[in-house]
Backbone as JSON Lines, residues from 0, in Angstrom:
{"i":0,"aa":"M","n":[-196.86,105.85,-74.3],"ca":[-196.28,106.26,-74.15],"c":[-195.43,106.83,-73.77]}
{"i":1,"aa":"K","n":[-193.63,106.96,-73.62],"ca":[-192.58,107.23,-73.58],"c":[-192.48,107.52,-72.4]}
{"i":2,"aa":"I","n":[-192.03,107.15,-71.28],"ca":[-190.74,107.48,-70.5],"c":[-188.93,107.44,-70.88]}
{"i":3,"aa":"W","n":[-188.7,107.93,-70.46],"ca":[-187.35,108.1,-70.16],"c":[-186.04,107.86,-71.52]}
{"i":4,"aa":"E","n":[-186.99,108.47,-72.36],"ca":[-186.37,108.75,-73.77],"c":[-185.59,107.51,-74.41]}
{"i":5,"aa":"E","n":[-186.75,106.58,-75.72],"ca":[-186.2,105.22,-75.55],"c":[-185.45,103.95,-75.17]}
{"i":6,"aa":"K","n":[-185.96,103.95,-73.77],"ca":[-185.74,103.07,-72.65],"c":[-186.88,102.59,-72.08]}
{"i":7,"aa":"A","n":[-188.2,103.34,-71.88],"ca":[-189.7,102.31,-71.92],"c":[-190.64,102.86,-71.84]}
{"i":8,"aa":"E","n":[-191.46,102.24,-72.39],"ca":[-193.15,102.73,-72.57],"c":[-193.34,101.51,-71.67]}
{"i":9,"aa":"I","n":[-195.39,102.73,-70.43],"ca":[-195.63,102.3,-69.55],"c":[-197.08,102.59,-70.84]}
{"i":10,"aa":"Q","n":[-198.43,102.34,-70.06],"ca":[-199.63,101.66,-70.45],"c":[-200.28,102.55,-70.05]}
{"i":11,"aa":"L","n":[-200.68,104.32,-70.1],"ca":[-201.41,104.93,-68.17],"c":[-203.19,104.31,-68.68]}
{"i":12,"aa":"P","n":[-203.77,104.12,-67.86],"ca":[-205.48,104.04,-68.5],"c":[-206.2,105.69,-69.2]}
{"i":13,"aa":"E","n":[-207.38,105.85,-68.88],"ca":[-207.7,106.94,-68.88],"c":[-207.97,107.5,-67.14]}
{"i":14,"aa":"G","n":[-208.27,109.37,-67.77],"ca":[-207.57,109.59,-66.45],"c":[-207.04,110.51,-65.89]}
{"i":15,"aa":"F","n":[-205.92,109.29,-66.2],"ca":[-204.36,110.31,-65.81],"c":[-204.23,111.54,-66.78]}
{"i":16,"aa":"E","n":[-203.54,112.69,-66.4],"ca":[-202.8,112.99,-67.02],"c":[-201.78,113.5,-66.97]}
{"i":17,"aa":"E","n":[-200.5,114.5,-67.41],"ca":[-199.18,114.61,-66.74],"c":[-199.33,116.31,-66.25]}
{"i":18,"aa":"A","n":[-199.07,115.97,-64.76],"ca":[-198.73,116.89,-63.72],"c":[-197.64,118.15,-64.54]}
{"i":19,"aa":"T","n":[-198.11,119.86,-63.97],"ca":[-197.4,120.79,-63.86],"c":[-196.44,120.3,-62.69]}
{"i":20,"aa":"V","n":[-195.72,121.73,-63.56],"ca":[-194.16,121.74,-62.6],"c":[-194.62,122.06,-60.9]}
{"i":21,"aa":"G","n":[-195.88,123.03,-61.1],"ca":[-195.85,123.34,-59.67],"c":[-196.68,122.07,-59.02]}
{"i":22,"aa":"E","n":[-196.78,121.23,-58.99],"ca":[-197.84,120.31,-58.94],"c":[-196.84,118.91,-58.01]}
{"i":23,"aa":"K","n":[-195.94,119.04,-59.09],"ca":[-194.68,118.69,-58.81],"c":[-194.28,118.63,-57.79]}
{"i":24,"aa":"R","n":[-193.88,120.33,-57.72],"ca":[-192.94,120.87,-56.54],"c":[-194.04,120.85,-55.3]}
{"i":25,"aa":"K","n":[-195.17,120.54,-55.73],"ca":[-196.79,121.27,-54.42],"c":[-196.22,119.36,-53.33]}
{"i":26,"aa":"T","n":[-196.02,118.26,-55.09],"ca":[-195.8,116.92,-53.97],"c":[-194.54,116.12,-53.63]}
{"i":27,"aa":"Y","n":[-193.7,117.01,-54.53],"ca":[-192.39,116.64,-54.29],"c":[-191.29,117.56,-53.04]}
{"i":28,"aa":"G","n":[-191.68,118.47,-53.0],"ca":[-191.29,119.61,-52.19],"c":[-190.36,120.96,-52.85]}
{"i":29,"aa":"M","n":[-189.42,121.91,-52.81],"ca":[-189.36,122.76,-53.29],"c":[-188.07,122.06,-52.94]}
{"i":30,"aa":"G","n":[-186.78,121.5,-51.69],"ca":[-186.07,121.72,-52.1],"c":[-185.65,119.89,-53.07]}
{"i":31,"aa":"K","n":[-186.42,119.83,-53.36],"ca":[-185.7,117.43,-53.69],"c":[-185.87,117.8,-55.19]}
{"i":32,"aa":"K","n":[-185.53,116.9,-56.14],"ca":[-185.47,116.68,-56.69],"c":[-187.02,116.12,-57.55]}
{"i":33,"aa":"L","n":[-186.62,116.74,-59.42],"ca":[-188.39,116.01,-60.05],"c":[-188.46,114.2,-60.37]}
{"i":34,"aa":"P","n":[-189.41,114.3,-60.29],"ca":[-189.46,113.7,-61.49],"c":[-189.22,113.42,-62.98]}
{"i":35,"aa":"D","n":[-188.93,112.22,-63.6],"ca":[-189.03,113.03,-64.82],"c":[-189.82,112.61,-66.17]}
{"i":36,"aa":"K","n":[-190.58,112.39,-65.87],"ca":[-192.77,111.83,-65.93],"c":[-192.95,112.28,-63.71]}
{"i":37,"aa":"M","n":[-194.88,112.32,-64.21],"ca":[-195.59,112.22,-63.2],"c":[-196.65,113.15,-64.14]}
{"i":38,"aa":"Y","n":[-197.51,112.19,-63.91],"ca":[-198.45,111.92,-64.42],"c":[-200.25,112.14,-62.66]}
{"i":39,"aa":"I","n":[-200.77,112.79,-63.24],"ca":[-202.32,112.58,-61.74],"c":[-203.03,112.39,-62.6]}
{"i":40,"aa":"V","n":[-204.08,111.94,-61.36],"ca":[-205.77,112.35,-61.19],"c":[-206.21,112.22,-60.72]}
{"i":41,"aa":"R","n":[-206.34,114.01,-60.2],"ca":[-206.57,115.15,-60.04],"c":[-207.4,114.9,-59.28]}
{"i":42,"aa":"D","n":[-208.67,114.95,-59.25],"ca":[-209.31,114.65,-58.09],"c":[-209.82,113.29,-56.88]}
{"i":43,"aa":"K","n":[-209.75,112.83,-57.4],"ca":[-208.28,111.1,-56.87],"c":[-206.9,111.64,-56.47]}
{"i":44,"aa":"H","n":[-206.21,112.32,-56.16],"ca":[-204.85,112.37,-56.38],"c":[-203.83,111.78,-55.6]}
{"i":45,"aa":"V","n":[-204.61,110.88,-56.81],"ca":[-203.75,109.52,-57.94],"c":[-201.77,110.3,-58.38]}
{"i":46,"aa":"I","n":[-201.21,109.06,-57.99],"ca":[-199.97,109.62,-58.76],"c":[-199.38,108.57,-59.54]}
{"i":47,"aa":"I","n":[-198.6,108.48,-61.09],"ca":[-197.63,108.01,-61.26],"c":[-196.59,108.1,-61.74]}
{"i":48,"aa":"S","n":[-195.67,108.17,-61.29],"ca":[-194.05,109.3,-61.31],"c":[-193.08,108.08,-61.76]}
{"i":49,"aa":"A","n":[-192.29,108.64,-62.58],"ca":[-191.44,108.11,-63.38],"c":[-189.9,109.07,-63.16]}
{"i":50,"aa":"S","n":[-188.78,108.09,-62.71],"ca":[-187.6,108.45,-62.65],"c":[-185.69,108.16,-62.56]}
{"i":51,"aa":"S","n":[-185.13,108.35,-63.07],"ca":[-184.63,107.63,-63.36],"c":[-182.22,108.82,-62.45]}
{"i":52,"aa":"Q","n":[-181.55,107.63,-62.15],"ca":[-180.48,108.39,-61.24],"c":[-179.63,107.6,-61.91]}
{"i":53,"aa":"E","n":[-178.74,108.88,-62.67],"ca":[-177.39,108.05,-62.7],"c":[-176.51,106.82,-61.74]}
{"i":54,"aa":"L","n":[-176.15,106.09,-62.28],"ca":[-175.32,104.85,-61.29],"c":[-173.38,105.54,-61.26]}
{"i":55,"aa":"T","n":[-173.73,105.24,-60.16],"ca":[-172.04,105.79,-60.08],"c":[-170.81,104.97,-59.62]}
{"i":56,"aa":"E","n":[-171.31,103.46,-59.46],"ca":[-171.28,102.19,-59.23],"c":[-171.48,100.93,-59.54]}
{"i":57,"aa":"Q","n":[-171.18,100.38,-60.0],"ca":[-171.37,99.74,-61.23],"c":[-171.5,98.1,-60.71]}
{"i":58,"aa":"K","n":[-170.51,97.85,-58.7],"ca":[-170.86,97.04,-58.06],"c":[-172.32,96.04,-58.32]}
{"i":59,"aa":"E","n":[-173.1,97.51,-57.36],"ca":[-174.15,96.88,-57.1],"c":[-175.22,96.13,-57.75]}
{"i":60,"aa":"S","n":[-175.62,95.17,-57.36],"ca":[-176.32,93.86,-57.43],"c":[-177.49,94.73,-57.63]}
{"i":61,"aa":"N","n":[-179.08,94.34,-58.64],"ca":[-180.35,94.62,-58.47],"c":[-181.11,94.5,-57.22]}
{"i":62,"aa":"I","n":[-180.49,93.18,-56.54],"ca":[-181.17,92.79,-55.19],"c":[-181.08,93.91,-54.05]}
{"i":63,"aa":"E","n":[-179.38,93.94,-53.97],"ca":[-178.78,95.26,-53.43],"c":[-179.49,96.07,-53.34]}
{"i":64,"aa":"L","n":[-180.31,96.45,-54.51],"ca":[-180.21,97.74,-54.59],"c":[-181.8,98.1,-53.81]}
{"i":65,"aa":"V","n":[-182.57,97.11,-54.42],"ca":[-183.67,97.75,-54.04],"c":[-183.3,96.67,-52.08]}
{"i":66,"aa":"K","n":[-182.77,96.81,-51.68],"ca":[-182.35,96.04,-50.4],"c":[-182.35,97.18,-49.43]}
{"i":67,"aa":"T","n":[-181.36,97.73,-50.52],"ca":[-181.42,99.35,-49.75],"c":[-182.09,100.4,-50.31]}
{"i":68,"aa":"L","n":[-183.48,100.16,-51.08],"ca":[-184.03,101.21,-51.13],"c":[-185.48,100.82,-50.07]}
{"i":69,"aa":"N","n":[-185.52,99.77,-49.29],"ca":[-186.41,98.98,-48.81],"c":[-186.18,100.13,-47.58]}
{"i":70,"aa":"Y","n":[-184.49,99.16,-47.13],"ca":[-184.22,100.26,-45.56],"c":[-184.17,101.59,-45.69]}
{"i":71,"aa":"L","n":[-183.61,102.6,-47.48],"ca":[-184.82,104.02,-46.74],"c":[-186.02,103.76,-46.32]}
{"i":72,"aa":"Y","n":[-186.41,103.23,-46.71],"ca":[-187.88,103.78,-46.61],"c":[-188.47,103.2,-45.36]}
{"i":73,"aa":"T","n":[-188.19,102.62,-44.47],"ca":[-188.5,101.34,-44.19],"c":[-187.62,102.07,-42.2]}
{"i":74,"aa":"R","n":[-186.49,102.07,-43.14],"ca":[-185.83,103.13,-41.58],"c":[-185.66,104.81,-41.82]}
{"i":75,"aa":"T","n":[-186.13,105.43,-42.31],"ca":[-185.8,106.4,-42.82],"c":[-187.03,107.44,-41.91]}
{"i":76,"aa":"V","n":[-188.6,106.6,-43.06],"ca":[-189.54,107.42,-43.5],"c":[-190.52,106.87,-42.25]}
{"i":77,"aa":"P","n":[-190.15,108.25,-41.18],"ca":[-191.33,107.6,-40.07],"c":[-192.76,106.99,-40.54]}
{"i":78,"aa":"G","n":[-193.56,106.0,-40.27],"ca":[-194.28,105.36,-40.13],"c":[-194.72,103.84,-41.45]}
{"i":79,"aa":"Y","n":[-193.07,103.9,-42.35],"ca":[-193.74,102.82,-43.54],"c":[-193.24,102.42,-43.67]}
{"i":80,"aa":"K","n":[-194.28,101.48,-43.73],"ca":[-194.02,99.63,-43.33],"c":[-194.61,99.12,-44.89]}
{"i":81,"aa":"N","n":[-193.1,97.87,-44.9],"ca":[-193.18,97.37,-46.31],"c":[-194.34,96.28,-45.63]}
{"i":82,"aa":"I","n":[-195.36,95.77,-47.31],"ca":[-195.99,95.3,-47.14],"c":[-196.0,94.17,-48.31]}
{"i":83,"aa":"G","n":[-194.66,94.78,-49.07],"ca":[-194.84,92.67,-50.0],"c":[-193.3,93.07,-51.42]}
{"i":84,"aa":"T","n":[-192.72,92.81,-51.61],"ca":[-191.86,92.51,-52.32],"c":[-191.67,91.59,-53.29]}
{"i":85,"aa":"Y","n":[-191.43,91.76,-54.56],"ca":[-191.39,90.41,-55.42],"c":[-191.05,90.62,-56.75]}
{"i":86,"aa":"R","n":[-190.37,90.17,-57.83],"ca":[-190.1,90.55,-59.04],"c":[-190.5,89.63,-60.35]}
{"i":87,"aa":"K","n":[-189.65,90.31,-61.24],"ca":[-190.85,90.55,-62.37],"c":[-189.41,89.92,-63.2]}
{"i":88,"aa":"N","n":[-190.01,89.39,-64.24],"ca":[-189.05,88.94,-65.69],"c":[-189.72,89.96,-66.73]}
{"i":89,"aa":"I","n":[-190.15,91.53,-67.33],"ca":[-190.35,92.07,-68.15],"c":[-189.17,92.22,-69.28]}
{"i":90,"aa":"D","n":[-189.62,92.3,-70.71],"ca":[-188.84,91.94,-71.9],"c":[-186.99,91.4,-71.55]}
{"i":91,"aa":"G","n":[-187.06,90.52,-70.52],"ca":[-185.12,89.26,-70.51],"c":[-184.6,91.23,-69.21]}
{"i":92,"aa":"Q","n":[-185.79,92.76,-69.21],"ca":[-184.95,93.04,-67.97],"c":[-185.89,92.57,-66.53]}
{"i":93,"aa":"E","n":[-184.79,92.18,-65.94],"ca":[-185.02,91.98,-63.59],"c":[-185.64,93.14,-63.43]}
{"i":94,"aa":"I","n":[-186.79,92.78,-63.25],"ca":[-187.84,94.49,-61.79],"c":[-187.84,93.81,-61.16]}
{"i":95,"aa":"Y","n":[-188.39,94.6,-59.71],"ca":[-188.06,93.74,-58.6],"c":[-189.55,95.27,-58.32]}
{"i":96,"aa":"V","n":[-190.28,95.46,-57.8],"ca":[-191.67,95.59,-56.57],"c":[-191.4,95.76,-55.74]}
{"i":97,"aa":"I","n":[-191.85,97.1,-54.6],"ca":[-192.16,97.29,-53.88],"c":[-193.08,97.76,-53.18]}
{"i":98,"aa":"Q","n":[-194.14,97.39,-52.29],"ca":[-195.4,97.85,-52.23],"c":[-194.86,98.51,-49.84]}
{"i":99,"aa":"Y","n":[-195.3,99.37,-50.13],"ca":[-195.59,100.27,-48.87],"c":[-196.65,100.5,-48.58]}
{"i":100,"aa":"T","n":[-197.51,101.08,-47.17],"ca":[-198.14,101.65,-46.8],"c":[-197.31,102.48,-45.88]}
{"i":101,"aa":"S","n":[-198.41,103.78,-45.65],"ca":[-197.68,105.01,-44.7],"c":[-198.72,104.83,-43.34]}
{"i":102,"aa":"Y","n":[-198.8,105.27,-42.47],"ca":[-199.31,105.31,-41.13],"c":[-199.3,106.29,-39.96]}
{"i":103,"aa":"A","n":[-198.18,106.88,-40.84],"ca":[-198.24,108.56,-39.91],"c":[-199.72,109.38,-40.44]}
{"i":104,"aa":"Q","n":[-200.43,110.11,-38.85],"ca":[-201.18,110.75,-38.86],"c":[-201.74,111.56,-40.34]}
{"i":105,"aa":"E","n":[-200.52,112.73,-41.1],"ca":[-200.75,113.11,-41.68],"c":[-200.93,112.52,-43.33]}
{"i":106,"aa":"D","n":[-200.44,111.13,-43.09],"ca":[-199.85,110.47,-44.62],"c":[-200.28,108.99,-45.13]}
{"i":107,"aa":"D","n":[-201.74,108.99,-44.31],"ca":[-202.3,107.21,-44.28],"c":[-201.77,107.57,-46.26]}
{"i":108,"aa":"I","n":[-201.22,106.64,-46.94],"ca":[-200.9,106.41,-48.39],"c":[-200.38,104.82,-48.4]}
{"i":109,"aa":"Y","n":[-200.51,104.7,-49.92],"ca":[-200.05,103.16,-50.6],"c":[-199.07,103.27,-51.21]}
{"i":110,"aa":"T","n":[-197.96,103.0,-51.54],"ca":[-196.84,103.75,-52.94],"c":[-196.63,101.93,-53.04]}
{"i":111,"aa":"I","n":[-196.44,101.63,-54.62],"ca":[-195.68,100.45,-55.03],"c":[-194.95,101.13,-55.92]}
{"i":112,"aa":"V","n":[-193.65,100.75,-55.5],"ca":[-192.56,100.98,-56.83],"c":[-192.09,99.76,-57.42]}
{"i":113,"aa":"A","n":[-192.22,100.31,-58.55],"ca":[-190.97,99.12,-59.68],"c":[-189.21,99.77,-59.15]}
{"i":114,"aa":"I","n":[-188.56,99.0,-59.43],"ca":[-187.51,99.41,-59.6],"c":[-186.05,98.7,-60.18]}
{"i":115,"aa":"W","n":[-185.56,99.11,-61.54],"ca":[-184.97,98.67,-61.9],"c":[-183.21,99.35,-62.69]}
{"i":116,"aa":"R","n":[-182.3,98.6,-63.56],"ca":[-181.26,98.76,-63.38],"c":[-181.13,98.74,-65.17]}
{"i":117,"aa":"T","n":[-180.23,99.47,-65.79],"ca":[-179.0,99.73,-67.04],"c":[-177.71,98.74,-66.98]}
{"i":118,"aa":"E","n":[-177.36,99.81,-67.81],"ca":[-175.87,99.7,-67.56],"c":[-175.2,100.79,-66.61]}
{"i":119,"aa":"E","n":[-176.46,102.48,-67.33],"ca":[-175.99,103.12,-66.63],"c":[-176.85,103.82,-65.56]}
{"i":120,"aa":"E","n":[-177.83,102.75,-65.2],"ca":[-179.25,104.3,-64.7],"c":[-180.41,103.1,-63.54]}
{"i":121,"aa":"I","n":[-180.33,103.86,-62.66],"ca":[-181.22,103.37,-61.87],"c":[-182.57,103.6,-62.31]}
{"i":122,"aa":"H","n":[-183.69,103.13,-62.48],"ca":[-184.75,103.31,-62.72],"c":[-185.83,102.76,-62.04]}
{"i":123,"aa":"L","n":[-186.77,104.48,-61.99],"ca":[-188.25,103.78,-60.75],"c":[-189.04,104.2,-61.13]}
{"i":124,"aa":"L","n":[-190.09,103.29,-61.34],"ca":[-191.33,103.81,-61.36],"c":[-192.53,103.95,-59.93]}
{"i":125,"aa":"S","n":[-193.25,104.85,-59.49],"ca":[-193.43,104.73,-58.33],"c":[-195.39,105.07,-58.26]}
{"i":126,"aa":"G","n":[-195.83,105.01,-57.69],"ca":[-198.35,104.52,-57.87],"c":[-198.32,104.94,-56.76]}
{"i":127,"aa":"V","n":[-199.36,105.7,-56.32],"ca":[-199.45,106.19,-55.21],"c":[-200.94,106.96,-55.0]}
{"i":128,"aa":"C","n":[-201.11,106.48,-53.77],"ca":[-203.15,106.47,-54.3],"c":[-202.82,106.6,-52.59]}
{"i":129,"aa":"R","n":[-204.15,106.74,-51.28],"ca":[-204.82,107.05,-50.84],"c":[-204.9,105.69,-49.88]}
{"i":130,"aa":"Y","n":[-204.63,105.24,-49.23],"ca":[-204.67,103.81,-48.19],"c":[-206.26,103.33,-48.88]}
{"i":131,"aa":"E","n":[-207.52,103.87,-47.81],"ca":[-208.78,104.09,-48.17],"c":[-209.15,103.61,-50.01]}
{"i":132,"aa":"E","n":[-207.87,103.15,-50.94],"ca":[-208.12,103.35,-52.11],"c":[-207.69,102.15,-53.26]}
{"i":133,"aa":"I","n":[-206.92,101.88,-51.73],"ca":[-206.44,100.9,-52.3],"c":[-206.63,99.92,-53.17]}
{"i":134,"aa":"P","n":[-208.04,99.37,-53.5],"ca":[-208.95,98.27,-53.74],"c":[-208.58,99.04,-55.4]}
{"i":135,"aa":"Q","n":[-209.26,100.26,-55.16],"ca":[-209.48,100.71,-57.15],"c":[-208.31,100.96,-57.28]}
{"i":136,"aa":"W","n":[-206.72,101.27,-56.77],"ca":[-206.42,101.17,-57.19],"c":[-205.0,100.45,-57.82]}
{"i":137,"aa":"H","n":[-204.95,99.96,-56.9],"ca":[-203.43,98.93,-56.64],"c":[-203.86,98.28,-57.74]}
{"i":138,"aa":"P","n":[-204.86,97.37,-57.89],"ca":[-205.22,96.77,-59.89],"c":[-204.14,97.68,-60.92]}
{"i":139,"aa":"V","n":[-204.5,99.19,-60.48],"ca":[-204.74,99.94,-62.25],"c":[-202.85,100.18,-61.83]}
{"i":140,"aa":"F","n":[-201.87,100.51,-61.16],"ca":[-200.67,100.47,-60.45],"c":[-199.75,99.13,-60.7]}
{"i":141,"aa":"R","n":[-200.82,97.47,-60.59],"ca":[-200.33,96.46,-60.9],"c":[-200.46,96.84,-62.69]}
{"i":142,"aa":"S","n":[-201.71,96.39,-63.8],"ca":[-201.45,96.85,-64.87],"c":[-200.51,97.5,-65.66]}
{"i":143,"aa":"V","n":[-200.21,99.15,-65.17],"ca":[-199.5,99.95,-65.35],"c":[-197.71,98.81,-65.03]}
{"i":144,"aa":"I","n":[-196.95,98.88,-64.34],"ca":[-195.67,97.84,-64.22],"c":[-195.52,96.19,-65.03]}
{"i":145,"aa":"E","n":[-196.96,96.01,-64.56],"ca":[-197.31,95.29,-65.72],"c":[-196.77,95.49,-67.49]}
{"i":146,"aa":"G","n":[-197.48,96.15,-67.6],"ca":[-196.93,96.88,-69.57],"c":[-195.87,97.26,-69.51]}
{"i":147,"aa":"I","n":[-194.94,97.04,-68.6],"ca":[-193.77,97.85,-68.87],"c":[-193.26,97.65,-70.17]}
{"i":148,"aa":"K","n":[-192.97,98.27,-71.55],"ca":[-192.71,97.98,-72.49],"c":[-190.92,98.34,-72.03]}
{"i":149,"aa":"I","n":[-189.89,97.93,-72.32],"ca":[-188.71,98.38,-72.36],"c":[-187.82,97.57,-73.42]}
{"i":150,"aa":"G","n":[-187.28,98.85,-74.0],"ca":[-186.08,98.73,-74.84],"c":[-186.58,99.88,-76.15]}
């Protein structure tokens, strides 16, 4: 499945369907930028989304981007806790993966985010599921990340 026009491709397992604009709005809210692509398993409330953001400054390194994202999640989102960060090299591209859990009363979730940059853009691929479903969905999210084809 092509994402980010000519930049990357992922393989989604069976059961994922493209989200409607209404489903994206329900997940991200009315005032926020919607992801470029969002796929869901409707009966399980499992989400994989992809988005890109143009870089305004070229001086930040990949690790600085990851540190910034980690800071944003753990310092500004109540209840979020980083449970692991690692680096992968896929098709010669350095990709960082950050895993979070959230224990806010209304928001008991697990999130895994893959982040990498090209010369012009930052790309994010994230997977979200309920915390109690981590054993079932973490391997799926990992296989999607491991299966990214860049270029």
